[in-house]
mmCIF file of C-alpha atoms in Angstrom:
data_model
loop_
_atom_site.group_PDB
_atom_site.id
_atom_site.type_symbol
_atom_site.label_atom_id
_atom_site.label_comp_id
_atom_site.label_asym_id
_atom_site.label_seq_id
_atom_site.Cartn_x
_atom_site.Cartn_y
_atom_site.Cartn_z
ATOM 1 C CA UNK A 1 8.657 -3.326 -11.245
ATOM 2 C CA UNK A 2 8.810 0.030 -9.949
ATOM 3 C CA UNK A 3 6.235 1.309 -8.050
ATOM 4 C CA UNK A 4 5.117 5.204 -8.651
ATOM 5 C CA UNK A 5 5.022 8.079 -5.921
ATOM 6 C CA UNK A 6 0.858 7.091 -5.485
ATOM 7 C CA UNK A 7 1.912 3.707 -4.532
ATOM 8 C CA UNK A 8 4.388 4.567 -2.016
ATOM 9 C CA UNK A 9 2.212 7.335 -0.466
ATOM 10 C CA UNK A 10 -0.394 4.970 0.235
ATOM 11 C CA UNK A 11 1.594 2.292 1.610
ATOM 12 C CA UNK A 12 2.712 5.914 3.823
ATOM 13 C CA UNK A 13 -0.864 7.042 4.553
ATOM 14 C CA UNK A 14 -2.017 3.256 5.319
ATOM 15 C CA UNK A 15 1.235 2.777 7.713
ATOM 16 C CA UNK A 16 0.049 6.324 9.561
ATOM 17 C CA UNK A 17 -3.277 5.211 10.274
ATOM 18 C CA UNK A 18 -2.144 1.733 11.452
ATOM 19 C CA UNK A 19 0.356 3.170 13.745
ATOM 20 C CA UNK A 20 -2.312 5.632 14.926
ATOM 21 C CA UNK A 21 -5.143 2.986 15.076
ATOM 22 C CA UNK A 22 -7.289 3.878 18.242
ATOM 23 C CA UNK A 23 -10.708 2.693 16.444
ATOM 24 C CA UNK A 24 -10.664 7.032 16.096
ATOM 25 C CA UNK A 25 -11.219 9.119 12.920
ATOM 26 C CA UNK A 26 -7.826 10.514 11.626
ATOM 27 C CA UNK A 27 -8.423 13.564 9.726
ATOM 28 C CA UNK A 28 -6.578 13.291 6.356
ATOM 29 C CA UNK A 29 -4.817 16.727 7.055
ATOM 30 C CA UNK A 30 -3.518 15.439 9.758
ATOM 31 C CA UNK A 31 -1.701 12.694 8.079
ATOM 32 C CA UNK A 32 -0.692 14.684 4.898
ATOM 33 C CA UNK A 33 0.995 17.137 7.739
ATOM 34 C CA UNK A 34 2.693 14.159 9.808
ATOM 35 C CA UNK A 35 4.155 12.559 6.307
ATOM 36 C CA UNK A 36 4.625 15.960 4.384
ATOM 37 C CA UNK A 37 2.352 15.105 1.527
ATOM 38 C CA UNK A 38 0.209 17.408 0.170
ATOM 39 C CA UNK A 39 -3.495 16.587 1.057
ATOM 40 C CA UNK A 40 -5.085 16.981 -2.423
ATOM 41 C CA UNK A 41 -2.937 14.302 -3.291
ATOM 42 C CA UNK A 42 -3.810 12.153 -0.457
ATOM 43 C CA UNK A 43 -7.501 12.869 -1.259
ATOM 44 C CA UNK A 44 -7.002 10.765 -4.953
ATOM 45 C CA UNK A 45 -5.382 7.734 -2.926
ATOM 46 C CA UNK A 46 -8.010 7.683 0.060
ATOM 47 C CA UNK A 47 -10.413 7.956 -2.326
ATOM 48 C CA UNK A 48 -9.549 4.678 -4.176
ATOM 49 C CA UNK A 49 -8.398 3.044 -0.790
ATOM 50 C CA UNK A 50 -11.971 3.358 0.709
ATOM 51 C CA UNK A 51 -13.812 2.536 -2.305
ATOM 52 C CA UNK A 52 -11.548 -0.823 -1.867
ATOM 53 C CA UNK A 53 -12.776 -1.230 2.034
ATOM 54 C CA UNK A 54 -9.527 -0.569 3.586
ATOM 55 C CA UNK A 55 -10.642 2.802 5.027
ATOM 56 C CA UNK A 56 -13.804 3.736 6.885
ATOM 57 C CA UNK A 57 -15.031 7.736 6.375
ATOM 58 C CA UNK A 58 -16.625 9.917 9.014
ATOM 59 C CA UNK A 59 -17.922 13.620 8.227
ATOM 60 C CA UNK A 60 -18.009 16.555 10.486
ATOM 61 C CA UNK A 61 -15.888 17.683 13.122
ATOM 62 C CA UNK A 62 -14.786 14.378 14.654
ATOM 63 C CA UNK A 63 -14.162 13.113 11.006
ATOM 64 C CA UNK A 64 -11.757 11.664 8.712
ATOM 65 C CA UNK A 65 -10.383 8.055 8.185
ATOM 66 C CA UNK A 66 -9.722 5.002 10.160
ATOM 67 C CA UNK A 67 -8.273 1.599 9.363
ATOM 68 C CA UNK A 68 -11.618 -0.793 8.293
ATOM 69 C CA UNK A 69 -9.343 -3.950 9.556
ATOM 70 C CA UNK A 70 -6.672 -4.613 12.075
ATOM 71 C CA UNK A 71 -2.845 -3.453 11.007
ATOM 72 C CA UNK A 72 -1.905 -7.295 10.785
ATOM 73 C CA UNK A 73 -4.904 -8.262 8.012
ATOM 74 C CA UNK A 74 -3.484 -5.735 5.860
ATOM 75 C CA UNK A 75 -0.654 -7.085 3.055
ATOM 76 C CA UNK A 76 1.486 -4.487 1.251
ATOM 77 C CA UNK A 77 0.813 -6.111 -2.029
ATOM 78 C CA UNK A 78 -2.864 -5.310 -1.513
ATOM 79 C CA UNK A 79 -2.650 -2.298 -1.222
ATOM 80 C CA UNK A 80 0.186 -1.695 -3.657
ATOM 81 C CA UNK A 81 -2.255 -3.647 -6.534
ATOM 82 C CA UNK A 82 -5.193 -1.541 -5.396
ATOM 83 C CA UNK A 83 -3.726 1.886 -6.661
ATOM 84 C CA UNK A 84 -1.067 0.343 -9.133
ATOM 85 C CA UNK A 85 -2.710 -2.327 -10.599
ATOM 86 C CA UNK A 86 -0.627 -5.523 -11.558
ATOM 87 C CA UNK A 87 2.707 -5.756 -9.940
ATOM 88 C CA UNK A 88 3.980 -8.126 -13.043
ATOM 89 C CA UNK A 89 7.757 -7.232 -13.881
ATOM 90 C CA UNK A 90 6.793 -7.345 -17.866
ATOM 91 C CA UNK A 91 3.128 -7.176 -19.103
ATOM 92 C CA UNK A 92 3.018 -10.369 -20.852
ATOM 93 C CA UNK A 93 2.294 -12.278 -17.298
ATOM 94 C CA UNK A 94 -0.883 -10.201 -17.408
ATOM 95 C CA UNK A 95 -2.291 -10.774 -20.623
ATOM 96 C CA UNK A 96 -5.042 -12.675 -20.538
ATOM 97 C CA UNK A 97 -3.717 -13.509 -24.967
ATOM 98 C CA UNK A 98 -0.634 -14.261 -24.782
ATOM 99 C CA UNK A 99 1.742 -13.363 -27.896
ATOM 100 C CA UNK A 100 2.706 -15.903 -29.958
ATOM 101 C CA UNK A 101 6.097 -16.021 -28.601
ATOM 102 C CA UNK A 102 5.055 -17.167 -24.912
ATOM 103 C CA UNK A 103 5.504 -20.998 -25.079
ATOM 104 C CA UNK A 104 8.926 -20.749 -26.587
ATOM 105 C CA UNK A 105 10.129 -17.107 -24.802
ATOM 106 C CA UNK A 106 13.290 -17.864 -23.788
ATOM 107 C CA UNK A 107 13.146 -15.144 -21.048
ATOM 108 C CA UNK A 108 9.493 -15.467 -19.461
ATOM 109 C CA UNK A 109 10.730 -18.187 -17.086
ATOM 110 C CA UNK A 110 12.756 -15.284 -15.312
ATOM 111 C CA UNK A 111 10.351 -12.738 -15.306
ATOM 112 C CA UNK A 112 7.906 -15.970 -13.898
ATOM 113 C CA UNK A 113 10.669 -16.117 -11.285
ATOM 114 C CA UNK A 114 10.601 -12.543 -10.539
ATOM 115 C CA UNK A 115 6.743 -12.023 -10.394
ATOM 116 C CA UNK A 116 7.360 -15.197 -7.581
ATOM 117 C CA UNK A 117 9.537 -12.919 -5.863
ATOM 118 C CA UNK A 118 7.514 -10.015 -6.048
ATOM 119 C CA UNK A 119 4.998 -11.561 -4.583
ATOM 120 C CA UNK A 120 6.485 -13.748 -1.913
ATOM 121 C CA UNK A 121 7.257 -10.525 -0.400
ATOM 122 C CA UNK A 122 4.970 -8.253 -1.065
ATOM 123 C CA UNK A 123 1.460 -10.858 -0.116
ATOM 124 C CA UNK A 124 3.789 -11.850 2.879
ATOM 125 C CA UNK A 125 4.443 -8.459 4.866
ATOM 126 C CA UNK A 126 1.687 -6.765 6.502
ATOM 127 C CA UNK A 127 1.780 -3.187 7.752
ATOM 128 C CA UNK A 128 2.229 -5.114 11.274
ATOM 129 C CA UNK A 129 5.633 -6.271 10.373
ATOM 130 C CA UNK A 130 6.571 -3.237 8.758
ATOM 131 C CA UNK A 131 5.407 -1.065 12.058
ATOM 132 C CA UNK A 132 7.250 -3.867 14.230
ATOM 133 C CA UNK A 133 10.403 -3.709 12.049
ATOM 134 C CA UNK A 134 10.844 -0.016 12.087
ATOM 135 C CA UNK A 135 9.924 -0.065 15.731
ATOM 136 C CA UNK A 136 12.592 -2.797 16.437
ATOM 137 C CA UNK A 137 15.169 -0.596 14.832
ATOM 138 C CA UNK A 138 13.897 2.835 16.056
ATOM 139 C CA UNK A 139 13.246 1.944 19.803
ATOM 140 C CA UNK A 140 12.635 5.905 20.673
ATOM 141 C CA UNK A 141 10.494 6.797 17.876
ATOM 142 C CA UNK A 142 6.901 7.259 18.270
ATOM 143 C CA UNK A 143 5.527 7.668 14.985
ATOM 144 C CA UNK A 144 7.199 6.705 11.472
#
């Protein structure tokens, strides 16, 4: 599994608007400035993140985006799945027709082992624990 640049810059813009979470509008600009990501970009991912119900829009001059949950009901892997789709290490664990080899693949027990893996961490770590781990190991820094 590797996950592309979208998935990593909304893991980035979800962490920014968790650690700025004041129940508040964040403009996007705002955020694309404070993580140095351009804010067309940023426009794509919101755009798929609030059509999921992670992110609440306002228009007009107190507008932009806000957290539709608390930091701590949010998983990484849902919002990694959201915009990049399955997380499976090899696409046979997603096909819904298996190939013929699947009941005697010699190697889908490891990739079953990996998916496991994947998603024992991923469905385990909220943006919570990732705020309070970089916090824990950054003591003076105010934003990420």
């Amino acid at each position: 599994m590797k996950i592309s640049t979208k998935g990593r810059y909304a893991l980035r813009l979800m962490l920014d608007l968790a650690i700025n979470h004041t129940g508040s509008y964040i403009p996007l600009k705002t955020v694309a400035q404070r993580q140095n990501i351009s804010d067309k970009y940023l426009e794509q991912i919101i755009h798929q993140l609030s059509k999921a119900g992670f992110v609440q829009s306002a228009r007009g001059a107190q507008g932009g985006y806000r957290l539709a949950r608390m930091p701590d009901e949010y998983t990484v892997g849902e919002i990694l799945r959201t915009v990049e789709g399955s997380l499976a290490p090899v696409s046979c664990l997603d096909c819904k027709t298996p190939c013929d080899q699947f009941d005697s693949c010699i190697t889908i027990g490891l990739y079953k082992k990996i998916q496991q893996a994947i998603d024992g961490v991923v469905d385990h770590t909220t943006l919570h624990d990732m705020i309070s781990d970089y916090r824990a190991k950054h003591p003076k820094a105010e934003n990420i």
